[in-house]
């Protein structure tokens, strides 16, 4: 059974993405084989393609997808052949027609959620779940600064915050993107191309600053993010779309108000089977209830994966992006 798969043999630009035919194989102990219906596209895929997050080469890319279980290996009890499923998981390899992979992070997908939504929501939605529920205590009335608020993670975060009574101040790179964030529940949104977000945050909070910053942009926003926190505030840096944060003096955290900082990853949080399944159920409940709507801004065919990466890197995307199989 041959299987169209996207791989890289060298790190570099989107031209390194190659489509090859590979055998799908049979699942071993603790594994399943999934026939994909749609695959998710995320900025971590770019980091892996460029070598910012090094991988052993050659390597298939992609971290999430949704589809139907075709075969189940020994010891797998939480899903069976014919089940609808979705996942975000290491190792990479979801840009393909079908895949044999570890079953622990594969989650039953409720009938109320489409394959396209499932492929678009797992990595980004469970990221929001751990940001709001597993990283630092957040309560109704708290204020969060969220960068890239019109992206896939951002639009979920805007809705999540609104559903829990949390004030979310977003940033985005255009008035149109700011309006999109506002339409999805952001309390305020700052166009960072026309306003200094640090100054605007101080204005919006009466000089107090925010309780938490959630920053996936990295180098270009890091200093301003720290300066936007109130004393004892928490800086969550969970990505680096503008480049990695350079080394900095930890004494800054004391000087700026005994700040806290953490650099979490989704894959630590979903590392245990039971934690992953619980996080996924929480996400699914948010979507089924209508608190969170999954916005798929772009769809590309698997064969057009190069164009999809180009659009993502050029910041021409809003919401989530998927590859259809």
Short mmCIF file of N, CA, C and O in Angstrom, two decimals, residues 8-84:
data_model
loop_
_atom_site.label_atom_id
_atom_site.label_comp_id
_atom_site.label_asym_id
_atom_site.label_seq_id
_atom_site.Cartn_x
_atom_site.Cartn_y
_atom_site.Cartn_z
N UNK A 8 11.44 16.16 3.80
CA UNK A 8 12.58 17.01 3.48
C UNK A 8 13.84 16.15 3.59
O UNK A 8 13.95 15.30 4.48
N UNK A 9 14.78 16.38 2.66
CA UNK A 9 16.07 15.70 2.71
C UNK A 9 17.17 16.64 3.15
O UNK A 9 18.25 16.19 3.54
N UNK A 10 16.90 17.96 3.06
CA UNK A 10 17.82 18.98 3.56
C UNK A 10 17.00 20.08 4.21
O UNK A 10 15.83 20.30 3.85
N UNK A 11 17.59 20.79 5.17
CA UNK A 11 16.93 21.95 5.75
C UNK A 11 16.99 23.12 4.77
O UNK A 11 17.91 23.23 3.97
N UNK A 12 15.97 24.00 4.83
CA UNK A 12 15.99 25.16 3.94
C UNK A 12 14.62 25.71 3.70
O UNK A 12 13.72 25.63 4.54
N UNK A 13 14.44 26.29 2.51
CA UNK A 13 13.20 26.94 2.14
C UNK A 13 12.12 25.94 1.76
O UNK A 13 12.30 24.72 1.82
N UNK A 14 10.99 26.48 1.33
CA UNK A 14 9.85 25.61 0.99
C UNK A 14 10.14 24.71 -0.20
O UNK A 14 9.46 23.70 -0.40
N UNK A 15 11.17 25.07 -0.99
CA UNK A 15 11.54 24.23 -2.13
C UNK A 15 12.13 22.89 -1.69
O UNK A 15 12.28 21.97 -2.51
N UNK A 16 12.43 22.75 -0.39
CA UNK A 16 12.94 21.48 0.12
C UNK A 16 11.83 20.47 0.38
O UNK A 16 12.11 19.29 0.63
N UNK A 17 10.57 20.90 0.31
CA UNK A 17 9.45 19.99 0.53
C UNK A 17 9.25 19.13 -0.71
O UNK A 17 8.97 19.63 -1.80
N UNK A 18 9.40 17.83 -0.57
CA UNK A 18 9.29 16.90 -1.69
C UNK A 18 8.18 15.89 -1.40
O UNK A 18 8.04 15.41 -0.27
N UNK A 19 7.40 15.57 -2.42
CA UNK A 19 6.33 14.57 -2.29
C UNK A 19 6.84 13.25 -2.85
O UNK A 19 7.23 13.18 -4.03
N UNK A 20 6.84 12.23 -2.02
CA UNK A 20 7.34 10.91 -2.43
C UNK A 20 6.30 9.85 -2.08
O UNK A 20 5.42 10.07 -1.25
N UNK A 21 6.43 8.70 -2.71
CA UNK A 21 5.59 7.55 -2.36
C UNK A 21 6.37 6.65 -1.41
O UNK A 21 7.51 6.26 -1.69
N UNK A 22 5.74 6.33 -0.28
CA UNK A 22 6.36 5.48 0.73
C UNK A 22 5.36 4.41 1.15
O UNK A 22 4.15 4.68 1.16
N UNK A 23 5.81 3.23 1.52
CA UNK A 23 4.87 2.22 2.02
C UNK A 23 4.27 2.64 3.36
O UNK A 23 4.97 3.21 4.20
N UNK A 24 2.99 2.38 3.53
CA UNK A 24 2.31 2.78 4.77
C UNK A 24 2.68 1.86 5.92
O UNK A 24 2.87 2.30 7.06
N UNK A 25 2.77 0.56 5.67
CA UNK A 25 3.13 -0.39 6.72
C UNK A 25 1.96 -0.81 7.59
O UNK A 25 0.83 -0.32 7.44
N UNK A 26 2.24 -1.72 8.50
CA UNK A 26 1.25 -2.24 9.44
C UNK A 26 1.59 -1.78 10.85
O UNK A 26 2.77 -1.68 11.21
N UNK A 27 0.57 -1.51 11.68
CA UNK A 27 0.85 -1.04 13.04
C UNK A 27 1.41 -2.16 13.92
O UNK A 27 0.96 -3.30 13.87
N UNK A 28 2.42 -1.80 14.74
CA UNK A 28 2.95 -2.72 15.72
C UNK A 28 2.27 -2.51 17.07
O UNK A 28 1.22 -1.86 17.17
N UNK A 29 2.86 -3.04 18.11
CA UNK A 29 2.30 -2.90 19.45
C UNK A 29 2.14 -1.41 19.79
O UNK A 29 3.08 -0.62 19.63
N UNK A 30 0.96 -1.04 20.29
CA UNK A 30 0.73 0.33 20.72
C UNK A 30 0.61 1.32 19.59
O UNK A 30 0.65 2.54 19.84
N UNK A 31 0.42 0.84 18.35
CA UNK A 31 0.33 1.73 17.19
C UNK A 31 -1.01 1.57 16.48
O UNK A 31 -1.74 0.59 16.68
N UNK A 32 -1.33 2.56 15.64
CA UNK A 32 -2.49 2.51 14.77
C UNK A 32 -2.08 2.97 13.37
O UNK A 32 -1.06 3.65 13.21
N UNK A 33 -2.89 2.59 12.38
CA UNK A 33 -2.74 3.19 11.04
C UNK A 33 -3.98 4.02 10.75
O UNK A 33 -5.11 3.54 10.92
N UNK A 34 -3.76 5.27 10.36
CA UNK A 34 -4.85 6.21 10.12
C UNK A 34 -4.86 6.60 8.65
O UNK A 34 -3.82 6.96 8.08
N UNK A 35 -6.04 6.54 8.01
CA UNK A 35 -6.24 7.11 6.69
C UNK A 35 -6.64 8.57 6.88
O UNK A 35 -7.71 8.87 7.40
N UNK A 36 -5.76 9.47 6.52
CA UNK A 36 -6.00 10.89 6.77
C UNK A 36 -7.06 11.46 5.82
O UNK A 36 -7.11 11.10 4.64
N UNK A 37 -7.86 12.37 6.34
CA UNK A 37 -8.81 13.15 5.55
C UNK A 37 -8.32 14.59 5.38
O UNK A 37 -8.59 15.24 4.37
N UNK A 38 -7.62 15.10 6.39
CA UNK A 38 -7.05 16.46 6.35
C UNK A 38 -5.89 16.52 7.33
O UNK A 38 -5.86 15.78 8.32
N UNK A 39 -4.94 17.41 7.03
CA UNK A 39 -3.75 17.58 7.87
C UNK A 39 -3.63 19.05 8.27
O UNK A 39 -3.95 19.94 7.46
N UNK A 40 -3.17 19.30 9.46
CA UNK A 40 -2.99 20.66 9.93
C UNK A 40 -1.62 21.21 9.57
O UNK A 40 -0.65 20.47 9.43
N UNK A 41 -1.55 22.53 9.40
CA UNK A 41 -0.31 23.23 9.10
C UNK A 41 -0.03 24.20 10.25
O UNK A 41 -0.92 24.95 10.64
N UNK A 42 1.20 24.16 10.77
CA UNK A 42 1.54 24.99 11.92
C UNK A 42 2.94 25.56 11.77
O UNK A 42 3.76 25.03 11.03
N UNK A 43 3.22 26.64 12.52
CA UNK A 43 4.51 27.29 12.36
C UNK A 43 5.66 26.39 12.83
O UNK A 43 6.79 26.53 12.35
N UNK A 44 5.39 25.45 13.71
CA UNK A 44 6.44 24.52 14.10
C UNK A 44 6.95 23.74 12.89
O UNK A 44 8.13 23.36 12.83
N UNK A 45 6.08 23.52 11.89
CA UNK A 45 6.50 22.81 10.69
C UNK A 45 7.58 23.61 9.95
O UNK A 45 8.51 23.03 9.38
N UNK A 46 7.44 24.94 9.95
CA UNK A 46 8.45 25.80 9.33
C UNK A 46 9.75 25.72 10.11
O UNK A 46 10.84 25.62 9.53
N UNK A 47 9.66 25.78 11.45
CA UNK A 47 10.87 25.68 12.27
C UNK A 47 11.62 24.38 11.97
O UNK A 47 12.85 24.35 11.92
N UNK A 48 10.87 23.29 11.81
CA UNK A 48 11.50 22.00 11.54
C UNK A 48 12.07 21.96 10.12
O UNK A 48 13.16 21.43 9.90
N UNK A 49 11.37 22.54 9.17
CA UNK A 49 11.85 22.54 7.77
C UNK A 49 13.14 23.33 7.62
O UNK A 49 14.04 22.95 6.87
N UNK A 50 13.24 24.46 8.34
CA UNK A 50 14.42 25.31 8.22
C UNK A 50 15.60 24.82 9.05
O UNK A 50 16.73 25.26 8.86
N UNK A 51 15.34 23.92 10.01
CA UNK A 51 16.40 23.44 10.87
C UNK A 51 16.52 24.19 12.18
O UNK A 51 17.39 23.87 13.00
N UNK A 52 15.64 25.19 12.40
CA UNK A 52 15.65 25.87 13.70
C UNK A 52 15.39 24.87 14.81
O UNK A 52 15.99 24.94 15.89
N UNK A 53 14.45 23.94 14.56
CA UNK A 53 14.26 22.79 15.44
C UNK A 53 14.82 21.58 14.70
O UNK A 53 14.14 21.00 13.85
N UNK A 54 16.07 21.19 14.96
CA UNK A 54 16.73 20.17 14.14
C UNK A 54 16.05 18.81 14.21
O UNK A 54 15.56 18.39 15.26
N UNK A 55 16.01 18.13 13.08
CA UNK A 55 15.49 16.78 12.96
C UNK A 55 16.53 15.92 12.27
O UNK A 55 17.39 16.42 11.54
N UNK A 56 16.44 14.60 12.45
CA UNK A 56 17.26 13.69 11.66
C UNK A 56 16.67 13.61 10.25
O UNK A 56 15.46 13.47 10.09
N UNK A 57 17.53 13.71 9.25
CA UNK A 57 17.08 13.73 7.86
C UNK A 57 17.40 12.41 7.17
O UNK A 57 18.38 11.75 7.51
N UNK A 58 16.60 12.00 6.17
CA UNK A 58 15.36 12.65 5.69
C UNK A 58 14.25 12.51 6.72
O UNK A 58 14.27 11.60 7.55
N UNK A 59 13.25 13.40 6.63
CA UNK A 59 12.19 13.43 7.63
C UNK A 59 10.87 13.84 7.00
O UNK A 59 10.81 14.83 6.27
N UNK A 60 9.81 13.09 7.29
CA UNK A 60 8.46 13.52 6.94
C UNK A 60 8.06 14.63 7.90
O UNK A 60 8.48 14.66 9.05
N UNK A 61 7.25 15.57 7.42
CA UNK A 61 6.84 16.71 8.23
C UNK A 61 5.36 16.64 8.58
O UNK A 61 4.60 15.86 8.03
N UNK A 62 4.95 17.52 9.50
CA UNK A 62 3.56 17.64 9.89
C UNK A 62 3.31 17.06 11.27
O UNK A 62 3.82 15.99 11.61
N UNK A 63 2.53 17.80 12.07
CA UNK A 63 2.33 17.44 13.47
C UNK A 63 0.89 17.07 13.83
O UNK A 63 0.65 16.65 14.95
N UNK A 64 -0.07 17.27 12.91
CA UNK A 64 -1.45 16.96 13.30
C UNK A 64 -2.27 16.59 12.07
O UNK A 64 -1.96 16.98 10.94
N UNK A 65 -3.33 15.83 12.31
CA UNK A 65 -4.22 15.41 11.23
C UNK A 65 -5.48 14.82 11.83
O UNK A 65 -5.59 14.61 13.04
N UNK A 66 -6.43 14.53 10.94
CA UNK A 66 -7.66 13.85 11.33
C UNK A 66 -8.01 12.84 10.24
O UNK A 66 -7.70 13.04 9.07
N UNK A 67 -8.64 11.74 10.65
CA UNK A 67 -8.99 10.71 9.69
C UNK A 67 -9.70 9.55 10.34
O UNK A 67 -10.36 9.71 11.39
N UNK A 68 -9.54 8.37 9.76
CA UNK A 68 -10.25 7.17 10.19
C UNK A 68 -9.23 6.07 10.48
O UNK A 68 -8.29 5.85 9.70
N UNK A 69 -9.43 5.37 11.58
CA UNK A 69 -8.54 4.25 11.93
C UNK A 69 -8.73 3.11 10.94
O UNK A 69 -9.83 2.61 10.74
N UNK A 70 -7.61 2.68 10.32
CA UNK A 70 -7.64 1.56 9.36
C UNK A 70 -7.19 0.25 9.99
O UNK A 70 -7.63 -0.83 9.59
N UNK A 71 -6.27 0.34 10.94
CA UNK A 71 -5.74 -0.88 11.56
C UNK A 71 -5.23 -0.51 12.95
O UNK A 71 -4.80 0.61 13.19
N UNK A 72 -5.29 -1.48 13.86
CA UNK A 72 -4.91 -1.27 15.26
C UNK A 72 -3.93 -2.36 15.69
O UNK A 72 -4.16 -3.55 15.44
N UNK A 73 -2.83 -1.94 16.33
CA UNK A 73 -1.86 -2.89 16.84
C UNK A 73 -2.25 -3.42 18.21
O UNK A 73 -3.20 -2.94 18.85
N UNK A 74 -1.48 -4.37 18.69
CA UNK A 74 -1.75 -4.99 20.00
C UNK A 74 -1.65 -3.94 21.11
O UNK A 74 -0.81 -3.04 21.08
N UNK A 75 -2.54 -4.08 22.09
CA UNK A 75 -2.48 -3.23 23.26
C UNK A 75 -3.22 -1.91 23.15
O UNK A 75 -3.28 -1.16 24.12
N UNK A 76 -3.78 -1.63 22.00
CA UNK A 76 -4.52 -0.37 21.82
C UNK A 76 -6.00 -0.63 22.11
O UNK A 76 -6.63 -1.47 21.47
N UNK A 77 -6.54 0.07 23.10
CA UNK A 77 -7.92 -0.18 23.51
C UNK A 77 -8.82 1.03 23.42
O UNK A 77 -10.05 0.88 23.46
N UNK A 78 -8.28 2.24 23.30
CA UNK A 78 -9.14 3.43 23.35
C UNK A 78 -9.70 3.83 21.99
O UNK A 78 -10.58 4.67 21.92
N UNK A 79 -9.19 3.22 20.90
CA UNK A 79 -9.76 3.43 19.56
C UNK A 79 -9.78 2.08 18.84
O UNK A 79 -9.03 1.17 19.18
N UNK A 80 -10.66 1.99 17.82
CA UNK A 80 -10.79 0.74 17.07
C UNK A 80 -10.93 1.06 15.58
O UNK A 80 -11.14 2.23 15.19
N UNK A 81 -10.84 0.04 14.75
CA UNK A 81 -10.97 0.21 13.31
C UNK A 81 -12.32 0.87 12.99
O UNK A 81 -13.36 0.48 13.53
N UNK A 82 -12.27 1.90 12.14
CA UNK A 82 -13.48 2.62 11.75
C UNK A 82 -13.74 3.88 12.55
O UNK A 82 -14.59 4.69 12.16
N UNK A 83 -13.04 4.06 13.67
CA UNK A 83 -13.26 5.25 14.49
C UNK A 83 -12.74 6.51 13.79
O UNK A 83 -11.69 6.48 13.14
N UNK A 84 -13.47 7.59 13.97
CA UNK A 84 -13.00 8.92 13.57
C UNK A 84 -12.03 9.41 14.65
O UNK A 84 -12.34 9.33 15.84
#
